[in-house]
Coordinates of C-alpha atoms and ligand atoms in Angstrom, one line a residue:
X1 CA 0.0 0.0 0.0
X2 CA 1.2 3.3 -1.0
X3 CA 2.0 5.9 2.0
X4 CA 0.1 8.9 1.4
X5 CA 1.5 12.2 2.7
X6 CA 0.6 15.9 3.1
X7 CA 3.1 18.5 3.0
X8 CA 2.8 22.3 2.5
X9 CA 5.3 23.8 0.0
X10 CA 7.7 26.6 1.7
X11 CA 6.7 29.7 -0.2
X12 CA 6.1 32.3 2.6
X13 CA 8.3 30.2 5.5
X14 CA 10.7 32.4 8.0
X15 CA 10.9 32.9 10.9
X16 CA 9.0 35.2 12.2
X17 CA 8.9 34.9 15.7
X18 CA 10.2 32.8 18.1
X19 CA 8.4 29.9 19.8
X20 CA 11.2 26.9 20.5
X21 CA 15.1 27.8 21.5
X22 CA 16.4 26.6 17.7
X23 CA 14.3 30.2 16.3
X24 CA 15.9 33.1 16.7
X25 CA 14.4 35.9 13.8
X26 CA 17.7 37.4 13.5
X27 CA 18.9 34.2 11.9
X28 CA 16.4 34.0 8.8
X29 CA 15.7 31.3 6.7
X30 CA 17.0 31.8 3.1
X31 CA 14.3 31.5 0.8
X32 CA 15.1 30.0 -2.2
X33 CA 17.4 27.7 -0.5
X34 CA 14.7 26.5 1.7
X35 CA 12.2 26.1 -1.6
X36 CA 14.9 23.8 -3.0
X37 CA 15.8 21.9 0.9
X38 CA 12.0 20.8 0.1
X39 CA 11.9 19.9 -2.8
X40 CA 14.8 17.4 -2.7
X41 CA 12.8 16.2 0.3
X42 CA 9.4 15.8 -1.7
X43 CA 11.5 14.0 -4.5
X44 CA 12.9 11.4 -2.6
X45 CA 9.6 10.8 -1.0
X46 CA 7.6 11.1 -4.4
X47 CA 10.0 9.8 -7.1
X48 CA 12.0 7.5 -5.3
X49 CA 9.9 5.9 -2.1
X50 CA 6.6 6.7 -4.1
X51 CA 4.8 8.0 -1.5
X52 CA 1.6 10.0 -3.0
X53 CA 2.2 13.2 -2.2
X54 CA -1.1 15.7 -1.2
X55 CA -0.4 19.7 -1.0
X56 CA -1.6 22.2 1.5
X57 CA -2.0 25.8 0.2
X58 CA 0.3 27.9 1.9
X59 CA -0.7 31.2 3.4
X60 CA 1.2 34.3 4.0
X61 CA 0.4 34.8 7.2
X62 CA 1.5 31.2 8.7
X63 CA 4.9 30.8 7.8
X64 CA 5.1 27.3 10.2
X65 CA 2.1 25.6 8.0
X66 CA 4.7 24.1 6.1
X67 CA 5.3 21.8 9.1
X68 CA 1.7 19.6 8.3
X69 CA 3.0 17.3 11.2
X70 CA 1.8 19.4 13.4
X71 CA -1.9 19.6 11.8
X72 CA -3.3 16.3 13.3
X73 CA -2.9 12.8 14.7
X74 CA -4.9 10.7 12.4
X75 CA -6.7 7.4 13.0
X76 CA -8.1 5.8 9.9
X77 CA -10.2 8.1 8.2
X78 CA -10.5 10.2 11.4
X79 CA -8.3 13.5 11.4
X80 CA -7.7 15.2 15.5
X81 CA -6.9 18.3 14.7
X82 CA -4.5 20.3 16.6
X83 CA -5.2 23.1 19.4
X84 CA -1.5 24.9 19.2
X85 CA -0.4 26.1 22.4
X86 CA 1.0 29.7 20.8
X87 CA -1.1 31.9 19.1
X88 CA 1.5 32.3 16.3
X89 CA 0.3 28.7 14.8
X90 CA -3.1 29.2 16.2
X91 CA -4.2 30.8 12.9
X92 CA -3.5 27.5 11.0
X93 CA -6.0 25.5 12.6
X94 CA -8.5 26.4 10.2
X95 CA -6.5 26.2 7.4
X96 CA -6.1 22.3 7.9
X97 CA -9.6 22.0 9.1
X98 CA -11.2 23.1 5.7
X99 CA -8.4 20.8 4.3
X100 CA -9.4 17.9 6.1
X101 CA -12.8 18.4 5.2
X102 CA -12.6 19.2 1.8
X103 CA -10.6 15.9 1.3
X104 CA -13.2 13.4 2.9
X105 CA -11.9 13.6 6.2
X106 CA -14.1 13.1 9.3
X107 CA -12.6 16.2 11.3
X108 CA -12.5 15.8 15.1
X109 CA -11.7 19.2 17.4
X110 CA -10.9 19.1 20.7
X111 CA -11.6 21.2 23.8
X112 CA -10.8 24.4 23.4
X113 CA -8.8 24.5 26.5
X114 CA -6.6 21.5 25.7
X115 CA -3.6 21.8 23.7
X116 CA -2.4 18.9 21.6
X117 CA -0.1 19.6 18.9
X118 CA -0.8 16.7 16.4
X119 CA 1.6 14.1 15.0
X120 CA 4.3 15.9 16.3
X121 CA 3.4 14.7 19.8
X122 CA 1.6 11.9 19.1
X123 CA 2.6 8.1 17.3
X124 CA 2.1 5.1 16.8
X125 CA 3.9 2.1 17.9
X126 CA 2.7 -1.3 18.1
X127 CA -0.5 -1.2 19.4
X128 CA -0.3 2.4 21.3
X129 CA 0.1 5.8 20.9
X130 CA 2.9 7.4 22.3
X131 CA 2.3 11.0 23.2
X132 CA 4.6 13.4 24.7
X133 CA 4.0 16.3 27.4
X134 CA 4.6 19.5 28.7
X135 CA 6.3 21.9 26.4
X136 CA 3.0 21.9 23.5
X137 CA 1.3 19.2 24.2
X138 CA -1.1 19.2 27.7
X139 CA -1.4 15.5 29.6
X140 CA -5.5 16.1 29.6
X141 CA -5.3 15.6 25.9
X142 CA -4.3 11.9 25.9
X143 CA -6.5 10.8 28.2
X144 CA -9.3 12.5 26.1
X145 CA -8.0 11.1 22.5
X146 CA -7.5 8.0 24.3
X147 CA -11.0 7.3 25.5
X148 CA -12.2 9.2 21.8
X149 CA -10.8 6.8 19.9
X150 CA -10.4 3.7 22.2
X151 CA -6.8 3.4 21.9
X152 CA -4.2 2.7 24.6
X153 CA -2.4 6.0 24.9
X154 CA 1.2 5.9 26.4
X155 CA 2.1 9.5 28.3
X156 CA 6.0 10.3 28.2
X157 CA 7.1 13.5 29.3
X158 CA 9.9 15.6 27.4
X159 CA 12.5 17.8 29.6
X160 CA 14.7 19.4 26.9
X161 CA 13.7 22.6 25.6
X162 CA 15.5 21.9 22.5
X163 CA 13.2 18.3 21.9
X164 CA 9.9 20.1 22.5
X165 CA 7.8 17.8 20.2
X166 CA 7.5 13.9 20.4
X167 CA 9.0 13.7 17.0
X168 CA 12.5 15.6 17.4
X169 CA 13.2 12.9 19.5
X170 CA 11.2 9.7 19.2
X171 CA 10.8 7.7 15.8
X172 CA 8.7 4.8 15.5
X173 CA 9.9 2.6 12.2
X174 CA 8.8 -0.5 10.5
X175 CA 8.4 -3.9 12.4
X176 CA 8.2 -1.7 15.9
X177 CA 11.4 -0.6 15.8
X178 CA 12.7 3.0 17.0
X179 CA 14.8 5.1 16.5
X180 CA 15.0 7.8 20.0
X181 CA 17.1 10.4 21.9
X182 CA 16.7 9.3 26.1
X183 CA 18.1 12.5 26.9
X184 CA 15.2 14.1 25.8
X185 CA 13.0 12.3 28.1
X186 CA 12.4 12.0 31.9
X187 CA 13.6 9.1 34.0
X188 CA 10.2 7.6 34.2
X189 CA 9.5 8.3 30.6
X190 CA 12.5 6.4 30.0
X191 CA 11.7 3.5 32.0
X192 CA 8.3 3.0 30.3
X193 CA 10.0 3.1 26.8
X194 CA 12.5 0.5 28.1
X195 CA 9.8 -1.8 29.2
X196 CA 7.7 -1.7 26.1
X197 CA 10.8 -1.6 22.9
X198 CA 13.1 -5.0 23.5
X199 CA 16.6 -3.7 22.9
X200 CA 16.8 -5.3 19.5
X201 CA 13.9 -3.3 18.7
X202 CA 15.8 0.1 19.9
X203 CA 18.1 2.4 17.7
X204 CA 19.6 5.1 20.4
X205 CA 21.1 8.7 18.8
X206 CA 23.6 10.3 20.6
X207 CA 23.8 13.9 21.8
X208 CA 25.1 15.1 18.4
X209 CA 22.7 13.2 16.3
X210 CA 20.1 14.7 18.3
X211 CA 20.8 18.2 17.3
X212 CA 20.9 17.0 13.8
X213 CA 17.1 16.4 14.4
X214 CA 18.2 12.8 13.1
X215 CA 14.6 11.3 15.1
X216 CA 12.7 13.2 13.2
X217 CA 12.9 10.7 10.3
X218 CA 10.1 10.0 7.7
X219 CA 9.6 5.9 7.4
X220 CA 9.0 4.8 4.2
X221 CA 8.6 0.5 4.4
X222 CA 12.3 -0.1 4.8
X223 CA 13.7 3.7 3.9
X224 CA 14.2 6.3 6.5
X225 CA 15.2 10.0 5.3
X226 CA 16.4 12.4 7.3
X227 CA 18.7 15.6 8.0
X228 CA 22.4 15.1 7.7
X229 CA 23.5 13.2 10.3
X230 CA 26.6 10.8 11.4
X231 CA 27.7 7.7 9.4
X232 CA 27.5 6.1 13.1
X233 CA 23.7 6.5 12.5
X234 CA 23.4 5.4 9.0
X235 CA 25.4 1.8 10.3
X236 CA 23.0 1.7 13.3
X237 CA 20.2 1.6 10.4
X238 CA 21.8 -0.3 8.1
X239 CA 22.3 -2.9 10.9
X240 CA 18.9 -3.3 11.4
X241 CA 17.9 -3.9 7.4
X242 CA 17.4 -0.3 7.0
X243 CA 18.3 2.1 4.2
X244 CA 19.3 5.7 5.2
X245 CA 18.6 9.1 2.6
X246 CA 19.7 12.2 3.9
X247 CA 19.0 15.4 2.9
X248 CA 20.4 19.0 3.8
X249 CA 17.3 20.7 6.0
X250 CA 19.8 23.3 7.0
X251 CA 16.9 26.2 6.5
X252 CA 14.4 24.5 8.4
X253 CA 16.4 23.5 11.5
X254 CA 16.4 27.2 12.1
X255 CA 12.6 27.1 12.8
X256 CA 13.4 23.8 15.0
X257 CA 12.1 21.2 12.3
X258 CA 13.4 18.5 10.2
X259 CA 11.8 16.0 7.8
X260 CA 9.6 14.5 9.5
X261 CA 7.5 17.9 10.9
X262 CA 7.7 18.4 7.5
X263 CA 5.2 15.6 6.7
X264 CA 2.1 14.1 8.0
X265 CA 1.0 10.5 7.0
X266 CA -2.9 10.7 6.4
Ligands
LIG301 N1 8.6 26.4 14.4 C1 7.7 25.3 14.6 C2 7.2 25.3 16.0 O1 7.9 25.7 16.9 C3 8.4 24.0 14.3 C4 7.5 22.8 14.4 C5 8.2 21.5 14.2 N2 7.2 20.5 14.1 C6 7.4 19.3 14.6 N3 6.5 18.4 14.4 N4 8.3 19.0 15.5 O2 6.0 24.9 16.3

C-alpha cells in the first residue's frame, strides 16, 4: 500500500517569531534555498519511495504551515486536529480543518482549553500511541483522545527545551522498531519506553545526532530520510535492514524542524 503524505510547500516560510530555543528571527531562513531543501525532500519521498504526495496551500500569514506534522494525529479516516499552544500557529488550525474536510476527512476538534499539537506529539507504535508532554502538548489531551478513539495511549514526558515535540526525539519505524534520543526524556518516561521496545527493537542517537534532528525521520517501508547526520547513525540503520537518505534541512532546523515535521502521514 502506498503511503500517502501531506506537505505544505515553503513559499512564505521564516521565521517570524520565536516559539522553541532553535528560532531566533535574527537568523532567517533563506528563501530560495529553503524552496529547493524541500523539494529534494518531496522528491525522494515522491519519485524515489513513491509516496503519494497531497499539497496544502500555503498562506502568508502562517509561515510554520509548512510543518503539516503538526496539523493532526490521524486514525483511519479520522483526522484530530490540533489546538496549538502559541497563538502564532493558532491561525493555521483552520486552514487544515477546511483541508481535512474538503478531502473526505471526518474532522474531530478538541476542547478548546486542551492543547495537543498533532503528530508531532503523538505516534504510533505497536499497538499504542505514544504521546509526549509539557512543552505543546497538555497531559489532559491523551486521556481524552485515548478514550475518543479507544486506543491505549502511552504518556511520556519531554525535559529538553530543545526536543519540544515527540518527533525531534522519538521515531517509530517499521516492524516496531525506534529510533529515539533518552536525553530528551524523563527518567520515568524512559523507563516506560525501556519496558515496552526490547533492545533489538531500539536504535539510540547520541547527543550530536540529536541536534541534527536525526529522530525526526520519515519511514517509508524499509527507507528512513532524514537531516544530515553521522555515518554512526546510518550503520546503526543499516544494521537493522534499514536504508538511510539524507538530505540538507539546513533552512528548516532554524525554525526547529526536520523532515519529519515536515510531513504528516494521512
Ligand atoms: N517552528 C515550529 C514550532 O515551533 C516548528 C515545528 C516543528 N514541528 C514538529 N512536528 N516538530 O512549532
Amino acid at each position: 500500500m502506498t503511503d500517502k503524505i501531506l506537505m505544505c510547500p515553503p513559499d512564505y516560510f521564516c521565521i517570524k517569531y520565536e516559539i522553541n530555543p532553535w528560532m531566533n528571527i535574527d537568523v532567517q531562513s533563506e528563501c530560495p534555498l529553503a524552496q529547493k531543501q524541500w523539494k529534494n525532500l518531496y522528491d525522494i519521498l515522491k519519485n524515489h519511495l513513491k509516496a503519494e504526495i497531497k499539497l496544502l496551500e500555503p498562506k502568508e500569514e502562517v509561515p510554520d504551515m509548512v510543518f503539516t506534522a503538526n496539523a493532526a494525529v490521524m486514525h483511519g479516516n479520522k483526522a484530530i486536529i490540533s489546538r496549538f499552544k502559541h497563538p502564532e500557529r493558532q491561525l493555521e488550525q483552520k486552514y487544515f480543518i477546511e483541508w481535512f474536510r474538503q478531502n473526505g476527512y471526518e474532522v474531530i476538534t478538541l476542547y478548546p482549553d486542551m492543547s495537543f499539537e498533532g503528530a508531532g506529539d503523538a505516534l504510533y507504535l505497536g499497538n499504542s500511541l505514544y504521546a509526549g508532554y509539557v512543552p505543546r502538548t497538555g497531559i489532559s489531551s491523551h486521556l481524552y483522545i485515548a478514550e475518543l478513539l479507544g486506543i491505549h495511549v502511552i504518556s511520556l514526558e519531554l525535559v529538553s527545551n530543545s526536543f519540544y515535540h515527540l518527533d525531534t526525539c522519538f521515531c517509530p519505524l517499521k516492524d516496531d522498531y525506534l529510533i529515539y534520543y533518552p536525553g530528551a526524556f524523563d527518567e520515568y518516561a524512559n523507563k516506560v519506553i525501556e519496558n515496552n521496545v526490547p533492545p533489538e527493537k531500539r536504535i539510540i542517537v547520541n547527543d550530536e545526532e540529536a541536534s541534527y534532528f536525526t529522530c525526526n525521520a520519515v519511514n517509508i517501508n524499509d527507507a528512513v530520510v532524514t537531516n544530515l547526520t553521522t555515518k554512526r547513525f546510518t550503520k546503526l540503520l543499516e544494521e537493522k535492514g534499514f536504508r538511510h537518505f539524507q538530505t540538507d534541512l539546513s533552512e528548516f532546523m532554524k525554525a526547529g524542524g526536520a523532515a519529519k515535521c515536515l510531513t504528516l502521514k494521512i
